[in-house]
Amino acid sequence: MGREQLVERRRALSGLPRAASISTRTMELLRSWGLEQQIRVGGVDVEWRQWVGPTLAEDGAAVQTSFPTREQSAVLSPTGPASVPQDHVEPVLLDHLRSLGAAHVELGTGVVSLDSGPDGVEVVLCEVGNGESRVVRASYLVGADGGSSTVRAVLGIPMRGHRLSTAVGTQFRAPLWDLLGDRRNCIYAVTHPGAAGVFVPAGRGDRWVYGVEYGPEQEPPKDYTEDRATARIRLGAGVADLQPRIERIGTFTFAAQLADRFRQGNTFLVGDAAHRITPRGGTGMNTAIHGAYDLGWKLAWVLRGWAEPELLDTYETERRPVAAHNVARSADPFGGSRTAAQELPADLGGRIPHVWLPATASARSDTTADRVSTLDLLGPGLTVFTGPHSTPWDRAAASVPAPVPLVVRNLDAITARGIGIHGSGALLARGSPCAPGTAPDAALPPSGSSRSSSAALATSPTCSPAGRWSSPARPDCRLRWRRRPGWHTPTCRVSSPSPRPSPCCSSGSTSCRSPTSYSPISASERSRRRSGVPDTSG
């Protein structure tokens, strides 16, 4: 890989708190980079509930948000959500990037124009201070330049959707935690007729943002003075003599918009350049980080020669539907809430399960914890998790000339079952802990030969929509989906332009049934089919 270059038009990072809700999944990604504690020190400890009441000083009700509680997070993940402002997160990420030494960072430099084609990108950059311009050529360009993206505008990619409303946010400091006592929540909605709005904690100490809807077309922003902001904060807090220290007042627009395309040639859009999500639900920054992470590992695999460039096509096909869903939910006043009937019965394409292990199970030298999660055991390439009967997989990993780094993690029987491995089966996962592939016990021949397991580990995995069965395939292979008679779950077949595709299972077959736990049929129906009892229901 060559040297990456990051340019930012601003000469310094923003000092605005902006987004302040970091999801469990985002914290897992930050944890994988060793940044979890650096992020958390900039936040406040809260319960993930929205409090609603006339004023902060009066009784109200707390409503659960879409984020898990700390008790739920403790079961699902080695980490949990964090209430940390964006102006603390960004410096941590920038310092981490600089510490890697892999990228050249330029602040005060913006994009003027670009020409993106299938063979690379030519970008004209301009230094903000002196106006000097220069041309840079690169294999790929990632536009992460915000809702008013220059990259998106130059490419002519439309952004469709709506600007929903305008709000004014007042950043201030006041001793509200003393007023709230043990009611430490992530957001407070006050309904006082003269001060209806939301209070959001914005970092360590008593730093807050108070947001109210505002009509700049009826009232110029300059009329929303510090005196007026102070009066409304006092009303909303329910404390007449409160002395808030106003740090900043500014307006911002609620928008729910989605770019028509996330890619053009060798240029990609991420974050607000690709999708604008309202603050409702707290998914905006999280969606941006997840999308950037997905594109990042795929670019790394292609640039390292671990995968063919076609892998990059999956960025838009996988991430744009997620962004579209979150954009739509954020525009719906009730979009952050779901009933039990609206929840999916299975985690389709989700990450590998979290199970705690003694720290001795990790080969990492940078951990001082007494335990690690199965998520912490993932390497940058492919990781094979096995149970006690791991010999065939160990042999296979040692003998396969895989283009992608391959690591085998041997787990005890209880942990193996906890992540879905039974008998002599195995689980194959990429560096991103999403969409693992589970090889059932039947994938190995009775003799315990490693011949078929070697074929199964030949190259990178291609994953099924069910997310729990992955047929490892060569980079020139693809998955074809079909339904077998009487089956209620999809089967996957690896097909290749080569006249002799490699088998993926010990039987030599390239079709495999997804685990029955992901079948939409009832448990009683599954039991009947397993036992061979004929269907007499008519």
Coordinates of C-alpha atoms in Angstrom, one line a residue:
M1 CA 0.0 0.0 0.0
G2 CA 1.1 3.5 -0.8
R3 CA 1.0 6.5 1.6
E4 CA -2.5 7.8 2.3
Q5 CA -3.2 11.5 2.4
L6 CA -6.0 13.2 4.4
V7 CA -6.9 16.8 3.7
E8 CA -9.3 19.0 5.7
R9 CA -10.4 22.5 4.7
R10 CA -10.5 23.8 8.2
R11 CA -7.3 24.8 9.9
A12 CA -8.4 23.3 13.2
L13 CA -10.9 20.7 14.3
S14 CA -14.4 21.9 15.3
G15 CA -15.0 22.9 18.9
L16 CA -18.7 22.2 18.7
P17 CA -20.1 19.2 20.6
R18 CA -22.4 18.2 17.7
A19 CA -23.3 14.5 18.0
A20 CA -22.9 13.1 21.6
S21 CA -24.4 9.6 21.5
I22 CA -22.0 6.7 20.6
S23 CA -23.7 3.4 20.0
T24 CA -22.5 0.0 21.3
R25 CA -21.4 -1.1 17.8
T26 CA -19.4 2.1 17.3
M27 CA -17.7 1.6 20.7
E28 CA -16.8 -1.9 19.7
L29 CA -15.0 -0.5 16.6
L30 CA -13.2 2.1 18.8
R31 CA -12.3 -0.6 21.2
S32 CA -10.8 -2.7 18.4
W33 CA -8.4 0.3 17.7
G34 CA -7.5 0.5 21.4
L35 CA -9.4 3.8 21.9
E36 CA -12.3 2.9 24.1
Q37 CA -10.9 4.4 27.3
Q38 CA -9.6 7.5 25.6
I39 CA -13.1 8.1 24.2
R40 CA -14.9 7.5 27.5
V41 CA -12.8 10.0 29.5
G42 CA -14.4 12.8 27.6
G43 CA -18.0 11.8 28.4
V44 CA -20.5 11.6 31.2
D45 CA -22.1 8.5 32.8
V46 CA -25.8 8.4 31.9
E47 CA -28.7 6.0 31.6
W48 CA -29.9 5.6 28.0
R49 CA -33.4 7.1 28.6
Q50 CA -35.2 10.2 27.5
W51 CA -36.6 12.2 30.4
V52 CA -39.8 14.2 29.7
G53 CA -41.3 16.8 32.0
P54 CA -42.5 20.4 32.3
T55 CA -39.1 21.6 33.5
L56 CA -35.9 19.9 34.8
A57 CA -36.9 20.8 38.4
E58 CA -40.3 19.1 38.2
D59 CA -41.4 15.5 38.2
G60 CA -41.4 13.8 34.8
A61 CA -41.2 10.4 33.2
A62 CA -38.2 8.5 31.7
V63 CA -38.6 6.6 28.4
Q64 CA -36.2 4.0 27.2
T65 CA -34.3 5.0 24.0
S66 CA -33.3 2.7 21.1
F67 CA -29.9 2.3 22.8
P68 CA -29.5 -0.7 25.1
T69 CA -29.3 -0.2 28.9
R70 CA -25.9 -0.9 30.6
E71 CA -27.3 -4.3 31.8
Q72 CA -28.3 -5.2 28.3
S73 CA -25.0 -4.1 26.9
A74 CA -23.1 -6.2 29.5
V75 CA -24.8 -9.3 28.0
L76 CA -24.4 -8.4 24.4
S77 CA -21.0 -6.8 24.2
P78 CA -17.7 -6.2 25.9
T79 CA -18.6 -2.5 25.8
G80 CA -21.6 -0.2 25.8
P81 CA -22.9 3.1 24.5
A82 CA -21.2 6.3 25.5
S83 CA -22.3 9.9 25.9
V84 CA -19.3 11.7 24.5
P85 CA -19.3 14.9 22.4
Q86 CA -18.0 14.9 18.9
D87 CA -15.4 17.6 19.7
H88 CA -13.7 15.1 22.0
V89 CA -14.0 12.1 19.6
E90 CA -12.4 13.9 16.6
P91 CA -9.1 14.8 18.3
V92 CA -8.7 11.2 19.6
L93 CA -9.2 9.8 16.1
L94 CA -6.8 12.3 14.6
D95 CA -4.1 11.6 17.1
H96 CA -4.5 7.9 16.6
L97 CA -4.3 8.4 12.8
R98 CA -1.1 10.4 13.2
S99 CA 0.4 7.8 15.5
L100 CA 0.1 5.1 12.9
G101 CA 2.4 7.0 10.6
A102 CA 0.6 5.6 7.5
A103 CA -1.1 8.8 6.4
H104 CA -0.1 12.4 5.7
V105 CA -2.5 14.9 7.3
E106 CA -3.0 18.4 6.0
L107 CA -5.3 20.9 7.7
G108 CA -6.2 24.1 5.9
T109 CA -6.3 22.3 2.5
G110 CA -9.5 21.8 0.4
V111 CA -10.6 20.1 -2.7
V112 CA -11.2 22.4 -5.7
S113 CA -12.0 19.9 -8.5
L114 CA -11.4 16.3 -9.4
D115 CA -11.5 13.8 -12.2
S116 CA -12.5 10.3 -11.2
G117 CA -12.2 7.3 -13.5
P118 CA -11.8 3.6 -13.4
D119 CA -8.0 3.8 -13.2
G120 CA -7.7 6.4 -10.5
V121 CA -8.5 10.0 -9.4
E122 CA -6.8 13.3 -10.2
V123 CA -7.6 15.9 -7.5
V124 CA -6.8 19.7 -7.5
L125 CA -6.1 20.8 -3.9
C126 CA -5.9 24.4 -2.7
E127 CA -4.3 25.7 0.5
V128 CA -6.8 28.0 2.3
G129 CA -4.2 30.4 3.6
N130 CA -2.3 31.4 0.5
G131 CA -4.5 30.1 -2.3
E132 CA -1.7 27.9 -3.8
S133 CA -3.1 24.9 -5.7
R134 CA -1.5 21.6 -6.8
V135 CA -2.6 18.4 -8.4
V136 CA -2.5 15.0 -6.6
R137 CA -3.1 11.6 -8.2
A138 CA -4.4 8.7 -6.2
S139 CA -5.9 5.2 -6.8
Y140 CA -9.0 6.1 -4.7
L141 CA -10.6 9.2 -3.2
V142 CA -13.0 9.2 -0.2
G143 CA -15.2 12.2 0.1
A144 CA -16.0 12.7 3.8
D145 CA -16.5 16.5 3.5
G146 CA -19.9 16.9 5.1
G147 CA -23.5 17.7 4.1
S148 CA -22.3 20.5 1.7
S149 CA -19.8 18.1 0.1
T150 CA -17.6 19.6 -2.6
V151 CA -16.7 16.1 -3.8
R152 CA -20.3 15.2 -4.2
A153 CA -21.1 18.5 -6.0
V154 CA -18.2 18.1 -8.4
L155 CA -19.3 14.6 -9.3
G156 CA -22.8 15.9 -9.9
I157 CA -24.4 13.3 -7.6
P158 CA -27.9 14.5 -6.4
M159 CA -28.8 14.5 -2.7
R160 CA -32.5 13.7 -2.4
G161 CA -34.7 14.3 0.6
H162 CA -35.9 17.2 2.7
R163 CA -34.8 19.9 5.0
L164 CA -37.2 19.4 7.8
S165 CA -36.8 22.3 10.2
T166 CA -34.3 24.7 11.7
A167 CA -33.3 24.7 15.4
V168 CA -31.1 27.0 17.5
G169 CA -28.6 25.4 19.8
T170 CA -27.2 27.2 22.9
Q171 CA -24.0 25.7 24.2
F172 CA -23.6 26.7 27.9
R173 CA -22.3 25.7 31.3
A174 CA -24.5 25.5 34.4
P175 CA -24.8 23.2 37.5
L176 CA -27.7 21.2 36.1
W177 CA -26.4 17.8 37.4
D178 CA -26.8 19.1 41.0
L179 CA -30.4 20.0 40.1
L180 CA -31.1 16.6 38.4
G181 CA -29.6 14.4 41.2
D182 CA -29.8 10.8 40.3
R183 CA -31.9 11.4 37.2
R184 CA -28.8 11.0 34.9
N185 CA -30.2 10.5 31.4
C186 CA -28.9 11.0 27.9
I187 CA -31.5 13.6 26.9
Y188 CA -34.1 15.8 28.6
A189 CA -37.2 17.1 26.8
V190 CA -39.0 19.9 28.6
T191 CA -42.6 20.9 27.7
H192 CA -42.9 24.3 29.4
P193 CA -44.9 26.5 26.9
G194 CA -42.3 29.2 27.0
A195 CA -39.2 27.0 26.8
A196 CA -40.2 23.7 25.0
G197 CA -36.9 22.1 23.8
V198 CA -34.3 19.6 24.8
F199 CA -31.3 19.6 27.1
V200 CA -28.4 17.3 26.1
P201 CA -25.2 16.7 28.2
A202 CA -22.2 17.7 26.1
G203 CA -19.2 16.4 27.8
R204 CA -17.4 16.4 31.2
G205 CA -18.6 18.7 33.9
D206 CA -21.7 20.8 33.5
R207 CA -21.5 21.4 29.8
W208 CA -24.8 21.4 28.0
V209 CA -26.6 22.1 24.7
Y210 CA -30.1 23.5 24.8
G211 CA -32.0 23.1 21.5
V212 CA -35.3 24.6 20.4
E213 CA -37.1 24.8 17.1
Y214 CA -36.7 28.1 15.4
G215 CA -38.2 29.9 12.4
P216 CA -35.4 32.1 10.9
E217 CA -37.8 33.2 8.1
Q218 CA -40.0 34.8 10.7
E219 CA -37.3 35.9 13.1
P220 CA -33.7 36.6 12.2
P221 CA -31.1 34.6 14.2
K222 CA -29.5 37.8 15.4
D223 CA -32.6 38.4 17.5
Y224 CA -31.9 35.2 19.5
T225 CA -29.5 37.0 21.9
E226 CA -27.7 35.7 25.0
D227 CA -30.2 37.4 27.2
R228 CA -33.1 35.6 25.5
A229 CA -31.2 32.3 25.6
T230 CA -30.5 32.7 29.3
A231 CA -34.2 33.4 30.0
R232 CA -35.4 30.3 28.1
I233 CA -32.8 28.1 29.8
R234 CA -34.0 29.4 33.2
L235 CA -37.6 28.6 32.3
G236 CA -36.7 25.1 31.0
A237 CA -34.6 24.3 34.0
G238 CA -37.2 25.6 36.4
V239 CA -34.7 27.7 38.3
A240 CA -35.4 31.4 38.1
D241 CA -31.9 32.6 39.4
L242 CA -29.8 30.1 37.4
Q243 CA -26.7 31.7 36.0
P244 CA -25.8 29.8 32.8
R245 CA -22.5 30.8 31.1
I246 CA -23.3 31.0 27.4
E247 CA -20.4 29.8 25.2
R248 CA -22.1 29.8 21.8
I249 CA -25.4 30.2 20.0
G250 CA -25.9 28.9 16.5
T251 CA -28.6 27.5 14.2
F252 CA -28.6 24.2 12.4
T253 CA -30.9 22.5 10.0
F254 CA -32.6 19.1 10.5
A255 CA -32.3 17.2 7.2
A256 CA -33.2 13.7 6.0
Q257 CA -31.4 13.3 2.7
L258 CA -29.6 10.5 0.8
A259 CA -27.2 10.6 -2.1
D260 CA -28.3 8.8 -5.3
R261 CA -24.9 7.0 -5.4
F262 CA -22.2 6.4 -2.9
R263 CA -19.6 5.8 -5.6
Q264 CA -18.6 7.2 -9.0
G265 CA -15.5 5.7 -10.6
N266 CA -12.9 5.4 -7.9
T267 CA -14.4 8.0 -5.7
F268 CA -16.6 7.2 -2.7
L269 CA -18.9 9.2 -0.4
V270 CA -19.1 8.6 3.3
G271 CA -20.7 10.3 6.3
D272 CA -22.9 13.4 5.7
A273 CA -21.5 13.6 2.2
A274 CA -23.6 10.5 1.5
H275 CA -26.5 10.8 3.9
R276 CA -27.9 13.5 6.2
I277 CA -29.7 12.1 9.3
T278 CA -31.6 14.2 11.8
P279 CA -30.5 14.0 15.5
R280 CA -33.6 12.0 16.3
G281 CA -32.5 8.5 17.4
G282 CA -28.8 9.3 17.6
T283 CA -27.8 7.4 14.5
G284 CA -26.2 10.1 12.4
M285 CA -22.5 9.9 13.5
N286 CA -22.8 6.2 14.2
T287 CA -24.0 5.5 10.7
A288 CA -21.2 7.6 9.3
I289 CA -18.5 5.7 11.3
H290 CA -19.9 2.3 10.4
G291 CA -20.0 3.2 6.7
A292 CA -16.4 4.6 6.8
Y293 CA -15.2 1.5 8.6
D294 CA -16.8 -0.8 6.1
L295 CA -15.3 1.1 3.2
G296 CA -11.9 1.3 5.0
W297 CA -11.4 -2.4 5.4
K298 CA -12.5 -3.2 1.9
L299 CA -10.1 -0.6 0.5
A300 CA -7.3 -2.0 2.6
W301 CA -7.9 -5.5 1.4
V302 CA -7.9 -4.4 -2.3
L303 CA -4.8 -2.3 -1.9
R304 CA -3.0 -5.1 -0.1
G305 CA -3.9 -7.5 -2.9
W306 CA -6.1 -9.6 -0.6
A307 CA -9.2 -9.1 -2.7
E308 CA -10.2 -8.1 -6.2
P309 CA -11.4 -4.5 -6.8
E310 CA -14.9 -5.9 -7.3
L311 CA -15.1 -6.1 -3.5
L312 CA -15.5 -2.3 -3.4
D313 CA -18.8 -2.6 -5.3
T314 CA -20.3 -4.1 -2.1
Y315 CA -19.8 -0.8 -0.2
E316 CA -22.8 0.8 -1.8
T317 CA -24.9 -2.3 -2.0
E318 CA -24.4 -3.0 1.7
R319 CA -24.3 0.5 3.3
R320 CA -26.7 2.6 1.2
P321 CA -29.8 0.5 2.3
V322 CA -28.7 1.0 6.0
A323 CA -28.3 4.7 5.5
A324 CA -31.7 4.9 3.7
H325 CA -33.4 3.1 6.6
N326 CA -31.8 5.4 9.2
V327 CA -32.6 8.6 7.1
A328 CA -36.3 7.5 7.0
R329 CA -36.4 6.6 10.7
S330 CA -34.9 9.9 11.7
A331 CA -37.5 11.8 9.7
D332 CA -40.3 10.0 11.5
P333 CA -41.3 11.5 14.9
F334 CA -41.7 7.9 16.2
G335 CA -38.9 6.4 14.2
G336 CA -36.7 5.9 17.2
S337 CA -39.2 3.6 18.8
R338 CA -40.1 0.0 17.8
T339 CA -42.7 -2.4 19.1
A340 CA -41.8 -6.0 19.7
A341 CA -43.6 -7.0 16.5
Q342 CA -41.3 -4.7 14.5
E343 CA -38.1 -6.3 15.7
L344 CA -36.4 -8.9 13.5
P345 CA -36.5 -12.4 15.0
A346 CA -32.9 -13.0 14.0
D347 CA -29.7 -10.9 13.7
L348 CA -29.3 -11.3 9.9
G349 CA -25.7 -10.7 8.9
G350 CA -24.7 -9.6 12.4
R351 CA -21.4 -9.7 14.1
I352 CA -20.0 -12.8 15.8
P353 CA -21.3 -13.3 19.4
H354 CA -19.5 -11.8 22.3
V355 CA -18.2 -14.2 25.0
W356 CA -15.7 -13.4 27.7
L357 CA -12.5 -15.3 27.9
P358 CA -9.4 -15.2 30.1
A359 CA -6.8 -12.8 28.8
T360 CA -4.5 -15.7 28.2
A361 CA -6.7 -16.6 25.2
S362 CA -5.4 -13.5 23.4
A363 CA -2.1 -13.2 21.6
R364 CA -2.3 -9.5 21.9
S365 CA 0.5 -7.9 23.9
D366 CA -1.2 -4.5 24.3
T367 CA -3.9 -5.6 26.7
T368 CA -3.6 -5.4 30.5
A369 CA -7.1 -6.6 31.1
D370 CA -7.8 -9.9 33.0
R371 CA -10.3 -11.0 30.3
V372 CA -10.9 -10.4 26.6
S373 CA -13.9 -10.8 24.4
T374 CA -14.2 -13.1 21.4
L375 CA -14.4 -9.8 19.4
D376 CA -10.9 -8.9 20.7
L377 CA -9.5 -12.0 19.1
L378 CA -10.2 -11.0 15.5
G379 CA -7.1 -10.4 13.3
P380 CA -6.8 -7.9 10.4
G381 CA -7.4 -10.7 7.9
L382 CA -9.3 -13.9 8.5
T383 CA -9.8 -15.6 11.8
V384 CA -10.9 -19.2 12.2
F385 CA -12.5 -20.1 15.6
T386 CA -12.6 -23.7 16.5
G387 CA -13.6 -25.9 19.4
P388 CA -11.5 -28.6 21.2
H389 CA -11.6 -30.8 18.1
S390 CA -9.4 -28.4 16.1
T391 CA -6.6 -30.5 14.6
P392 CA -8.0 -30.6 11.0
W393 CA -8.5 -26.9 11.0
D394 CA -5.0 -26.3 12.4
R395 CA -3.5 -28.4 9.7
A396 CA -5.6 -26.7 7.0
A397 CA -4.5 -23.2 8.2
A398 CA -0.9 -24.2 8.1
S399 CA -1.0 -25.7 4.7
V400 CA -3.2 -23.2 2.8
P401 CA -1.2 -20.5 0.8
A402 CA -3.9 -18.0 1.6
P403 CA -3.4 -14.4 0.2
V404 CA -5.1 -13.1 3.3
P405 CA -3.5 -13.5 6.8
L406 CA -5.2 -16.4 8.5
V407 CA -5.2 -17.0 12.3
V408 CA -6.7 -20.0 14.1
R409 CA -8.2 -19.4 17.6
N410 CA -8.8 -22.6 19.6
L411 CA -11.6 -22.2 22.1
D412 CA -12.8 -24.4 25.0
A413 CA -16.0 -26.3 24.4
I414 CA -18.3 -24.0 26.3
T415 CA -17.0 -20.8 24.6
A416 CA -17.2 -22.6 21.2
R417 CA -20.8 -23.4 21.7
G418 CA -21.5 -19.9 22.9
I419 CA -20.5 -18.5 19.4
G420 CA -22.3 -21.3 17.5
I421 CA -19.5 -23.9 17.0
H422 CA -20.4 -27.6 17.6
G423 CA -18.3 -30.7 17.5
S424 CA -15.4 -30.3 15.0
G425 CA -17.0 -27.3 13.3
A426 CA -15.5 -23.9 12.9
L427 CA -16.4 -20.3 12.5
L428 CA -14.7 -18.1 9.9
A429 CA -14.7 -14.3 10.3
R430 CA -13.0 -11.4 8.7
G431 CA -11.3 -8.5 10.5
S432 CA -14.6 -6.8 10.8
P433 CA -16.6 -8.9 13.2
C434 CA -19.7 -9.0 11.0
A435 CA -21.2 -11.7 8.9
P436 CA -19.3 -14.7 10.0
G437 CA -19.4 -18.1 8.4
T438 CA -20.0 -21.2 10.4
A439 CA -18.9 -24.6 9.1
P440 CA -21.1 -27.3 10.7
D441 CA -19.7 -30.5 12.1
A442 CA -20.7 -32.3 8.9
A443 CA -18.2 -30.1 7.0
L444 CA -15.4 -32.5 8.1
P445 CA -15.1 -36.1 7.0
P446 CA -15.4 -38.8 9.7
S447 CA -11.7 -39.6 9.3
G448 CA -10.8 -36.1 10.5
S449 CA -8.8 -35.4 7.3
S450 CA -7.9 -31.8 6.7
R451 CA -8.2 -32.0 3.0
S452 CA -11.7 -30.5 2.8
S453 CA -11.0 -28.0 5.5
S454 CA -8.1 -26.8 3.5
A455 CA -10.4 -26.2 0.6
A456 CA -12.8 -24.4 2.9
L457 CA -10.1 -22.1 4.1
A458 CA -8.6 -21.5 0.6
T459 CA -9.4 -17.8 0.4
S460 CA -11.6 -15.0 1.6
P461 CA -15.3 -15.6 2.6
T462 CA -18.3 -14.7 0.7
C463 CA -21.3 -14.4 3.1
S464 CA -24.9 -15.4 2.8
P465 CA -27.8 -13.1 3.5
A466 CA -28.5 -15.2 6.6
G467 CA -25.1 -14.1 7.9
R468 CA -24.5 -17.3 9.7
W469 CA -23.4 -19.5 6.8
S470 CA -20.5 -18.4 4.7
S471 CA -19.1 -20.4 1.8
P472 CA -15.5 -19.4 1.5
A473 CA -14.7 -18.7 -2.1
R474 CA -11.9 -17.6 -4.3
P475 CA -11.9 -13.8 -5.2
D476 CA -13.2 -14.7 -8.6
C477 CA -16.2 -16.6 -7.2
R478 CA -19.7 -15.4 -6.4
L479 CA -22.7 -16.6 -4.5
R480 CA -25.8 -17.7 -6.3
W481 CA -29.0 -18.0 -4.2
R482 CA -31.8 -20.5 -4.7
R483 CA -34.4 -22.4 -2.7
R484 CA -34.6 -26.2 -2.5
P485 CA -38.0 -27.9 -2.5
G486 CA -39.3 -28.1 1.1
W487 CA -36.7 -25.8 2.5
H488 CA -37.6 -22.5 4.1
T489 CA -34.1 -21.2 4.2
P490 CA -31.8 -20.1 1.4
T491 CA -29.0 -22.3 0.2
C492 CA -25.8 -20.9 -1.2
R493 CA -23.7 -22.1 -4.1
V494 CA -20.3 -20.9 -5.0
S495 CA -20.1 -20.4 -8.8
S496 CA -16.9 -19.4 -10.6
P497 CA -15.8 -18.5 -14.1
S498 CA -13.3 -21.3 -13.7
P499 CA -14.5 -24.6 -15.2
R500 CA -13.3 -26.4 -12.0
P501 CA -14.6 -24.6 -9.0
S502 CA -13.1 -25.6 -5.6
P503 CA -15.4 -27.5 -3.3
C504 CA -16.3 -25.8 0.0
C505 CA -17.5 -28.8 2.0
S506 CA -16.1 -32.3 2.7
S507 CA -18.7 -33.9 0.5
G508 CA -17.5 -32.0 -2.5
S509 CA -20.9 -30.2 -2.7
T510 CA -21.0 -26.5 -3.0
S511 CA -24.5 -26.2 -1.6
C512 CA -25.1 -25.9 2.2
R513 CA -28.2 -25.3 4.2
S514 CA -28.3 -22.4 6.6
P515 CA -28.7 -23.2 10.3
T516 CA -32.2 -24.1 11.2
S517 CA -32.2 -21.4 13.9
Y518 CA -32.6 -18.9 11.2
S519 CA -35.6 -20.6 9.5
P520 CA -38.8 -18.6 9.7
I521 CA -40.8 -21.8 10.3
S522 CA -42.0 -22.7 13.8
A523 CA -40.0 -24.9 16.2
S524 CA -42.7 -27.6 16.1
E525 CA -42.5 -27.6 12.3
R526 CA -38.7 -27.9 12.3
S527 CA -39.0 -30.8 14.8
R528 CA -41.5 -32.6 12.5
R529 CA -39.3 -32.2 9.5
R530 CA -36.2 -33.5 11.3
S531 CA -38.0 -36.6 12.5
G532 CA -39.4 -37.3 9.0
V533 CA -43.1 -37.3 10.2
P534 CA -45.3 -36.6 7.2
D535 CA -47.3 -33.4 7.1
T536 CA -51.0 -34.3 7.7
S537 CA -52.3 -30.7 8.1
G538 CA -53.9 -30.9 4.7

